[in-house]
Coordinates of C-alpha atoms and ligand atoms in Angstrom, one line a residue:
Chain M
X23 CA 59.5 113.9 50.0
X24 CA 59.3 114.7 53.7
X25 CA 62.3 114.5 56.1
X26 CA 59.9 114.4 59.0
X27 CA 58.1 111.1 59.0
X28 CA 54.4 111.7 59.5
X29 CA 53.9 108.4 61.4
X30 CA 56.7 108.4 64.0
X31 CA 57.7 110.6 66.9
X32 CA 60.9 108.6 67.0
X33 CA 62.1 109.9 63.7
X34 CA 61.6 113.4 65.0
X35 CA 63.7 112.7 68.0
X36 CA 66.5 111.3 65.9
X37 CA 66.5 114.4 63.7
X38 CA 66.4 116.8 66.6
X39 CA 69.2 114.9 68.2
X40 CA 71.3 115.3 65.1
X41 CA 70.5 118.9 64.9
X42 CA 71.5 119.4 68.5
X43 CA 74.7 117.5 67.9
X44 CA 75.6 119.7 65.0
X45 CA 74.8 122.9 67.0
X46 CA 76.9 121.6 69.9
X47 CA 79.9 120.8 67.6
X48 CA 79.6 124.3 66.0
X49 CA 79.8 126.1 69.4
X50 CA 81.9 123.6 71.4
X51 CA 84.0 122.2 68.5
X52 CA 87.1 123.9 69.8
X53 CA 86.5 122.6 73.2
X54 CA 86.0 119.0 71.9
X55 CA 89.2 119.4 69.9
X56 CA 91.0 120.5 73.1
X57 CA 89.7 117.5 75.0
X58 CA 91.0 115.3 72.3
X59 CA 94.4 117.0 72.4
X60 CA 94.6 116.9 76.1
X61 CA 93.9 113.2 76.0
X62 CA 96.6 112.7 73.5
X63 CA 99.1 114.6 75.6
X64 CA 97.8 112.8 78.7
X65 CA 98.5 109.4 77.2
X66 CA 101.9 110.4 76.0
X67 CA 102.6 111.7 79.5
X68 CA 102.1 108.2 80.8
X69 CA 104.8 107.0 78.3
X70 CA 107.2 109.7 79.4
X71 CA 106.5 108.8 83.0
X72 CA 107.2 105.2 82.4
X73 CA 110.6 106.2 80.8
X74 CA 111.4 108.5 83.6
X75 CA 110.6 105.8 86.2
X76 CA 112.6 103.3 84.2
X77 CA 115.6 105.7 84.2
X78 CA 115.4 106.3 87.9
X79 CA 115.1 102.6 88.7
X80 CA 118.0 101.7 86.4
X81 CA 120.2 104.4 87.9
X82 CA 119.5 103.3 91.4
X83 CA 120.1 99.6 90.5
X84 CA 123.4 100.4 88.8
X85 CA 124.6 102.8 91.6
X86 CA 123.8 100.1 94.1
X87 CA 125.6 97.4 92.1
X88 CA 128.7 99.4 91.4
X89 CA 129.0 101.5 94.6
X90 CA 128.2 98.8 97.2
X91 CA 127.2 101.5 99.6
X92 CA 126.1 100.1 102.9
X93 CA 123.0 102.2 103.3
X94 CA 120.5 102.9 100.6
X95 CA 121.5 105.6 98.0
X96 CA 117.9 106.1 96.7
X97 CA 117.3 109.3 98.6
X98 CA 120.6 110.8 97.4
X99 CA 119.8 109.8 93.8
X100 CA 116.4 111.3 93.9
X101 CA 117.9 114.5 95.2
X102 CA 120.4 114.4 92.4
X103 CA 117.7 114.1 89.8
X104 CA 116.1 117.3 91.0
X105 CA 119.3 119.4 90.9
X106 CA 119.3 122.6 88.9
X107 CA 122.1 124.7 87.4
X108 CA 121.6 128.4 87.3
X109 CA 123.7 130.0 84.5
X110 CA 125.2 133.5 84.9
X111 CA 123.1 136.5 83.9
X112 CA 123.6 137.5 80.2
X113 CA 122.5 141.2 80.4
X114 CA 126.1 142.2 80.1
X115 CA 127.5 139.4 78.0
X116 CA 131.2 140.4 78.1
X117 CA 133.1 137.7 79.9
X118 CA 130.1 135.5 80.4
X119 CA 132.0 132.5 79.0
X120 CA 134.4 132.4 82.0
X121 CA 131.5 132.7 84.4
X122 CA 129.7 129.9 82.7
X123 CA 132.8 127.8 82.7
X124 CA 133.2 128.4 86.4
X125 CA 129.6 127.3 87.1
X126 CA 130.0 124.2 84.9
X127 CA 133.3 123.3 86.7
X128 CA 131.6 123.7 90.1
X129 CA 128.8 121.5 88.9
X130 CA 131.2 118.9 87.6
X131 CA 133.1 118.8 90.9
X132 CA 129.9 118.7 92.9
X133 CA 128.5 115.9 90.8
X134 CA 131.7 113.8 91.2
X135 CA 131.6 114.4 94.9
X136 CA 128.0 113.4 95.1
X137 CA 128.6 110.3 93.0
X138 CA 131.6 109.3 95.3
X139 CA 129.2 109.5 98.3
X140 CA 126.6 107.5 96.5
X141 CA 129.0 104.9 95.3
X142 CA 132.1 104.7 97.6
X143 CA 133.5 101.6 95.9
X144 CA 133.4 102.9 92.4
X145 CA 136.7 103.5 90.6
X146 CA 137.4 106.6 88.6
X147 CA 136.1 105.3 85.3
X148 CA 132.9 104.2 87.0
X149 CA 132.5 107.5 88.7
X150 CA 132.6 109.3 85.3
X151 CA 130.1 106.8 83.9
X152 CA 127.8 107.0 86.9
X153 CA 127.8 110.8 86.7
X154 CA 126.8 110.8 83.0
X155 CA 124.2 108.1 83.6
X156 CA 122.6 110.1 86.4
X157 CA 122.7 113.1 84.0
X158 CA 120.6 111.1 81.5
X159 CA 118.2 110.0 84.2
X160 CA 117.9 113.7 85.2
X161 CA 117.2 114.7 81.6
X162 CA 114.4 112.1 81.4
X163 CA 113.0 113.5 84.7
X164 CA 113.0 117.1 83.4
X165 CA 111.4 116.2 80.1
X166 CA 108.6 114.4 81.9
X167 CA 108.1 117.3 84.2
X168 CA 108.0 119.9 81.5
X169 CA 105.3 118.0 79.6
X170 CA 103.4 117.4 82.8
X171 CA 103.6 121.1 83.5
X172 CA 102.1 122.1 80.2
X173 CA 99.5 119.4 80.4
X174 CA 98.3 120.5 83.8
X175 CA 98.5 124.2 82.8
X176 CA 96.5 123.5 79.7
X177 CA 93.9 121.7 81.8
X178 CA 93.8 124.5 84.3
X179 CA 93.5 127.4 81.8
X180 CA 91.8 125.4 79.0
X181 CA 93.8 127.4 76.5
X182 CA 93.9 125.8 73.1
X183 CA 97.2 127.3 72.3
X184 CA 99.2 126.2 75.3
X185 CA 98.0 122.7 74.7
X186 CA 98.7 122.9 71.0
X187 CA 102.2 123.9 71.7
X188 CA 103.1 120.9 73.8
X189 CA 101.1 118.6 71.5
X190 CA 103.2 119.9 68.6
X191 CA 106.6 119.2 70.2
X192 CA 105.6 115.8 71.6
X193 CA 107.1 113.7 68.8
X194 CA 110.4 115.5 69.0
X195 CA 110.5 115.2 72.7
X196 CA 109.7 111.5 72.4
X197 CA 112.7 111.0 70.1
X198 CA 114.9 112.9 72.6
X199 CA 113.6 111.0 75.6
X200 CA 114.3 107.7 73.7
X201 CA 117.8 108.8 73.0
X202 CA 118.4 109.7 76.6
X203 CA 117.0 106.3 77.6
X204 CA 119.4 104.4 75.3
X205 CA 122.3 106.7 76.4
X206 CA 121.5 105.8 80.0
X207 CA 121.7 102.1 79.1
X208 CA 124.9 102.3 77.1
X209 CA 126.7 104.5 79.6
X210 CA 125.7 102.5 82.6
X211 CA 127.6 99.7 81.1
X212 CA 130.5 101.8 79.8
X213 CA 129.8 101.2 76.1
X214 CA 131.2 103.7 73.6
X215 CA 128.6 106.0 72.1
X216 CA 128.3 107.5 68.6
X217 CA 129.5 110.9 69.9
X218 CA 132.9 109.2 70.6
X219 CA 133.8 108.7 67.0
X220 CA 136.2 111.7 67.1
X221 CA 137.8 110.5 70.3
X222 CA 138.2 107.1 68.8
X223 CA 140.0 108.5 65.7
X224 CA 142.4 110.3 68.1
X225 CA 142.8 107.2 70.3
X226 CA 143.8 105.1 67.3
X227 CA 146.3 107.7 66.3
X228 CA 147.9 108.2 69.7
X229 CA 147.9 104.6 70.9
X230 CA 151.4 103.5 71.9
X231 CA 152.8 107.0 72.2
X232 CA 153.6 108.9 75.4
X233 CA 150.6 110.8 76.7
X234 CA 150.3 113.5 79.3
X235 CA 147.4 115.6 80.7
X236 CA 147.3 119.0 79.1
X237 CA 144.0 120.2 80.5
X238 CA 141.5 118.8 83.0
X239 CA 140.6 115.2 81.9
X240 CA 142.2 115.9 78.5
X241 CA 145.3 114.3 77.2
X242 CA 147.8 115.0 74.4
X243 CA 150.4 112.8 72.7
X244 CA 153.2 113.8 70.2
X245 CA 152.8 111.4 67.3
X246 CA 154.9 111.3 64.2
X247 CA 152.6 111.1 61.2
X248 CA 153.3 111.4 57.4
X249 CA 156.7 112.9 58.3
X250 CA 155.0 115.6 60.4
X251 CA 154.7 115.9 64.2
X252 CA 151.1 115.8 65.3
X253 CA 149.8 116.8 68.7
X254 CA 146.9 114.5 69.1
X255 CA 144.3 115.5 71.7
X256 CA 141.4 113.6 73.2
X257 CA 139.4 113.4 76.4
X258 CA 140.7 110.8 78.8
X259 CA 139.0 107.5 78.5
X260 CA 137.5 105.1 79.1
X261 CA 135.2 106.9 81.5
X262 CA 132.4 109.1 80.2
X263 CA 134.0 112.4 79.7
X264 CA 134.3 115.1 77.0
X265 CA 137.4 116.8 78.5
X266 CA 138.3 120.4 77.7
X267 CA 139.3 120.4 74.0
X268 CA 139.3 124.2 73.7
X269 CA 141.5 124.6 76.7
X270 CA 143.9 121.9 75.3
X271 CA 144.1 123.7 71.9
X272 CA 144.9 126.9 73.7
X273 CA 147.6 125.3 75.8
X274 CA 149.3 123.5 72.9
X275 CA 149.3 126.7 70.9
X276 CA 150.9 128.5 73.8
X277 CA 153.5 125.8 74.3
X278 CA 154.5 125.8 70.7
X279 CA 154.1 129.6 70.4
X280 CA 151.6 129.2 67.7
X281 CA 153.9 127.2 65.4
X282 CA 151.2 124.9 64.3
X283 CA 150.6 124.9 60.6
X284 CA 147.0 123.5 60.8
X285 CA 144.5 122.1 63.3
X286 CA 142.4 119.2 62.2
X287 CA 139.3 118.6 64.3
X288 CA 137.3 115.3 64.1
X289 CA 133.8 115.1 65.5
X290 CA 130.4 113.7 65.0
X291 CA 128.0 116.1 63.4
X292 CA 124.2 116.2 63.3
X293 CA 123.0 114.6 60.1
X294 CA 119.8 115.8 58.4
X295 CA 117.0 113.4 57.8
X296 CA 117.7 111.6 54.5
X297 CA 121.5 111.9 54.8
X298 CA 123.5 108.7 55.2
X299 CA 124.8 107.9 58.7
X300 CA 128.5 107.3 58.9
X301 CA 129.4 109.4 55.9
X302 CA 132.7 111.3 56.4
X303 CA 133.1 114.8 55.0
X304 CA 135.1 117.9 55.8
X305 CA 134.9 121.6 56.3
X306 CA 136.6 124.4 58.1
X307 CA 136.2 126.0 61.5
X308 CA 136.2 124.8 65.1
X309 CA 133.8 121.9 65.5
X310 CA 133.1 121.4 69.2
X311 CA 129.6 120.8 70.4
X312 CA 128.1 121.5 73.8
X313 CA 127.3 124.7 75.5
X314 CA 130.0 126.7 73.8
X315 CA 132.6 127.4 76.4
X316 CA 135.2 125.1 74.8
X317 CA 134.4 126.3 71.3
X318 CA 134.8 129.9 72.4
X319 CA 138.2 129.2 73.9
X320 CA 139.3 127.4 70.7
X321 CA 138.0 130.2 68.5
X322 CA 139.8 132.8 70.5
X323 CA 143.2 131.1 70.5
X324 CA 143.2 130.0 66.8
X325 CA 142.4 133.7 66.0
X326 CA 145.2 134.9 68.2
X327 CA 147.8 132.6 66.6
X328 CA 146.1 132.8 63.1
X329 CA 146.0 129.0 62.7
X330 CA 143.7 127.6 60.1
X331 CA 141.3 125.0 61.4
X332 CA 140.0 122.1 59.2
X333 CA 137.2 119.9 60.3
X334 CA 136.4 116.3 59.5
X335 CA 132.9 115.2 60.5
X336 CA 131.0 112.0 60.7
X337 CA 127.3 112.2 60.1
X338 CA 124.9 110.8 62.7
X339 CA 121.7 111.8 64.3
X340 CA 121.0 112.7 67.9
X341 CA 119.9 109.2 68.8
X342 CA 123.1 107.7 67.3
X343 CA 125.3 110.3 69.1
X344 CA 124.3 109.2 72.6
X345 CA 123.5 105.6 72.2
X346 CA 125.8 102.6 71.9
X347 CA 128.0 103.1 68.8
X348 CA 126.4 101.7 65.6
X349 CA 128.3 99.5 63.2
X350 CA 128.1 102.2 60.4
X351 CA 129.7 104.7 62.7
X352 CA 132.6 102.6 63.9
X353 CA 133.2 101.6 60.3
X354 CA 133.6 105.3 59.5
X355 CA 136.7 105.6 61.8
X356 CA 139.2 104.3 59.2
X357 CA 137.8 106.5 56.4
X358 CA 138.0 109.5 58.8
X359 CA 141.7 108.7 59.6
X360 CA 142.3 108.5 55.9
X361 CA 140.7 111.8 55.4
X362 CA 142.8 113.3 58.2
X363 CA 146.0 112.0 56.6
X364 CA 145.0 113.3 53.2
X365 CA 144.3 116.7 54.7
X366 CA 147.8 116.7 56.3
X367 CA 149.4 115.8 53.0
X368 CA 147.5 118.5 51.1
X369 CA 147.6 121.3 53.6
X370 CA 151.0 121.1 55.3
X371 CA 154.6 120.6 54.4
X372 CA 157.0 117.9 55.7
X373 CA 158.5 118.6 59.2
X374 CA 155.5 120.8 60.1
X375 CA 153.9 120.6 63.5
X376 CA 150.1 120.1 63.4
X377 CA 147.3 119.4 65.8
X378 CA 144.7 116.7 65.6
X379 CA 141.8 117.0 68.0
X380 CA 139.4 114.1 68.5
X381 CA 136.3 115.8 69.9
X382 CA 133.6 113.8 71.7
X383 CA 132.8 111.6 74.6
X384 CA 135.4 109.1 75.5
X385 CA 133.1 106.6 77.2
X386 CA 134.3 103.1 76.4
X387 CA 137.3 104.3 74.5
X388 CA 140.8 104.1 76.0
X389 CA 143.9 105.5 74.4
Chain G
X5 CA 105.0 110.3 94.7
X6 CA 101.7 112.0 95.5
X7 CA 98.4 112.2 93.7
X8 CA 99.3 115.1 91.5
X9 CA 102.1 113.2 90.0
X10 CA 99.8 111.2 87.7
X11 CA 97.5 112.7 85.2
X12 CA 93.9 112.1 86.0
X13 CA 91.7 110.8 83.2
X14 CA 88.6 112.7 84.0
X15 CA 87.7 113.5 80.4
X16 CA 87.5 109.8 79.6
X17 CA 83.9 109.1 80.8
X18 CA 82.6 112.2 79.2
X19 CA 83.8 111.3 75.7
X20 CA 82.5 107.8 76.3
X21 CA 79.1 109.2 77.1
X22 CA 79.1 111.1 73.8
X23 CA 80.1 108.0 71.9
X24 CA 77.3 106.0 73.5
X25 CA 74.7 108.6 72.7
X26 CA 75.9 108.7 69.1
X27 CA 75.7 105.0 68.8
X28 CA 72.2 105.0 70.2
X29 CA 71.2 107.6 67.7
X30 CA 72.7 105.6 64.9
X31 CA 70.9 102.5 65.9
X32 CA 67.6 104.4 66.1
X33 CA 68.3 105.8 62.6
X34 CA 68.8 102.3 61.2
X35 CA 65.5 101.3 62.9
X36 CA 63.8 104.3 61.3
X37 CA 65.2 103.4 57.9
X38 CA 63.9 99.8 58.3
X39 CA 60.5 101.2 59.2
X40 CA 60.5 103.5 56.2
X41 CA 61.3 100.7 53.8
X42 CA 58.9 98.1 55.2
X43 CA 55.9 100.4 56.0
X44 CA 52.7 99.8 54.1
X45 CA 53.4 103.0 52.2
X46 CA 57.2 102.6 51.7
X47 CA 59.3 105.8 51.2
X48 CA 62.8 104.8 50.0
X49 CA 64.1 108.4 50.0
X50 CA 63.4 108.6 53.7
X51 CA 65.0 105.2 54.3
X52 CA 68.1 106.2 52.5
X53 CA 68.3 109.4 54.5
X54 CA 68.2 107.5 57.8
X55 CA 70.7 104.9 56.6
X56 CA 73.1 107.7 55.8
X57 CA 72.6 109.2 59.3
X58 CA 73.2 105.8 60.8
X59 CA 76.4 105.2 58.9
X60 CA 77.8 108.7 59.6
X61 CA 77.0 108.2 63.3
X62 CA 78.7 104.8 63.5
X63 CA 81.7 106.1 61.6
X64 CA 82.0 109.0 64.0
X65 CA 81.8 106.9 67.1
X66 CA 84.3 104.4 65.7
X67 CA 86.7 107.2 65.0
X68 CA 86.2 108.7 68.5
X69 CA 86.7 105.3 70.1
X70 CA 90.0 104.8 68.2
X71 CA 91.2 108.2 69.4
X72 CA 90.2 107.5 73.0
X73 CA 91.8 104.0 73.1
X74 CA 94.6 104.4 75.6
X75 CA 98.0 104.0 74.2
X76 CA 99.8 101.4 76.3
X77 CA 102.9 102.8 77.8
X78 CA 105.2 100.7 75.6
X79 CA 108.7 101.8 75.3
X80 CA 111.3 100.1 73.2
X81 CA 114.0 99.4 75.8
X82 CA 114.7 95.9 74.6
X83 CA 118.3 95.0 75.1
X84 CA 120.6 95.9 72.3
X85 CA 123.1 93.5 70.9
X86 CA 126.5 95.0 71.4
X87 CA 129.6 93.1 70.3
X88 CA 133.2 93.4 71.1
X89 CA 135.9 92.7 68.5
X90 CA 139.2 91.4 69.7
X91 CA 142.2 91.5 67.4
X92 CA 145.7 90.1 67.5
X93 CA 147.8 92.7 65.6
X94 CA 150.6 90.3 65.1
X95 CA 148.9 87.4 63.3
X96 CA 145.5 88.9 62.5
X97 CA 143.5 86.5 64.7
X98 CA 140.1 88.0 65.2
X99 CA 137.4 87.2 67.7
X100 CA 133.9 88.7 68.0
X101 CA 132.1 88.2 71.3
X102 CA 129.2 89.8 73.2
X103 CA 130.1 92.9 75.1
X104 CA 131.0 92.5 78.7
X105 CA 131.0 95.3 81.3
X106 CA 134.6 96.5 81.6
X107 CA 135.4 96.2 77.9
X108 CA 136.6 99.3 76.2
X109 CA 138.3 100.0 72.9
X110 CA 142.1 99.9 73.0
X111 CA 142.1 97.7 76.0
X112 CA 144.7 94.9 76.2
X113 CA 143.1 91.5 76.9
X114 CA 144.1 87.9 77.1
X115 CA 147.0 86.6 75.0
X116 CA 146.4 85.3 71.5
X117 CA 145.7 81.6 71.4
X118 CA 147.8 81.3 68.2
X119 CA 150.9 83.3 68.8
X120 CA 150.7 84.2 72.5
X121 CA 150.9 88.0 71.7
X122 CA 148.7 90.4 73.7
X123 CA 145.4 91.0 71.9
X124 CA 143.5 94.2 71.9
X125 CA 139.9 95.3 71.7
X126 CA 139.6 97.2 68.5
X127 CA 135.9 97.9 68.3
X128 CA 132.7 97.8 70.2
X129 CA 129.5 98.3 68.3
X130 CA 125.8 97.8 68.3
X131 CA 124.1 95.7 65.7
X132 CA 120.8 96.9 64.4
X133 CA 117.8 94.6 64.6
X134 CA 116.0 94.5 61.2
X135 CA 113.0 96.4 62.6
X136 CA 115.0 99.5 63.3
X137 CA 116.6 99.7 59.9
X138 CA 115.1 102.3 57.6
Ligands
LIG26 ZN1 148.1 86.2 67.3

């Protein structure tokens, strides 16, 4: 048996061609793989770009609709999407929380002022919502730019590992970008989001009682519950706003001189894949998400006054947390209230003072 | 938006060229196989060999084509169905209607058609379309 046919030159050409192909793939295999990866990243990039453009367009449309500004706000919005926040240096971390809080406060004030200029006719709730909506559009913008950065860098350096890195995190970033896109949609219309489940628990408890502002954009009400007095805290709604729960806890503890027998915090908590969304469970410790400033303050003051902290959490994933509230999650509000009441009965005595903190974003949730 | 904003697809024609070359080789391989079988002195072993080459080549090019096919920038931003539940706390009258901008939970709305008491929005939620359920 001969692999080279005696009669045909064509057969020889085919075989040489195959050999050449095998040699090429041995020596340039990695390069070919890189091209495939680059192409994959490139095609994802167009998806991210479409999402970013959609976010920008939606933001501009909504701002125009709500704000009724005479001249075009587009340039201002584009500038907003490119803003950056520079956190304080952490070489000497003592006291960094206060510096960070200051930077975030300044950012918040700046954003609100910017939004007022973009949308002069917007009321307070709408300003809160527009601010968070623009935040989502900015997040979509930065995700796109980061992927583009690694894509172009990978192309420039032809380094397999830099391309591999971005290719590996693409699926996660896509989930994140989708979550931001649906958050943008929900918040632009003022719909409650999954993260608000804690705030909703507090809202239902405090509805109908006298409320006052205890910290910036955060309210407290004294509510009689199960023969105890509860200080119920939540962020002021129905604008998109998380308030300052840590500051509020600190101030209530100061006002009552630490005479609080327990603090119960209710919040949404990241569910693991495979866990059921909307399940309500408990734990201990301060449950406040975000960058950590509020959690730090709460940690400090509960330690100072030696107050035990119980947590009640509702399971949901990141997509649920920032998109319009799902049925399963709103259905978990009553079980969460039941759980809070059970904790009160089990952990405290009649006539005690307690604190119930509904943590989360109050968009679409009044009080 | 300048030129650098969009990714250039320069690698696309290159891979297309490779695919075309492989397809041509595969077709030639099939032709060779046919020749081997039908020649006056047939050699089936050689024919089988060329058929194998041809199939491998076609499979490879099909795989590469599938990989290259541009993913359409489809994003699922279809409108979600969000409903508002309005409840009369006095008589229990309940109404579910599509969400309207301005609705929020614990907002007092129009009086109850049955007992004229003020009604309240008690929940706003999104209903999953079947596709998204897992
Ligand atoms: Zn009624």
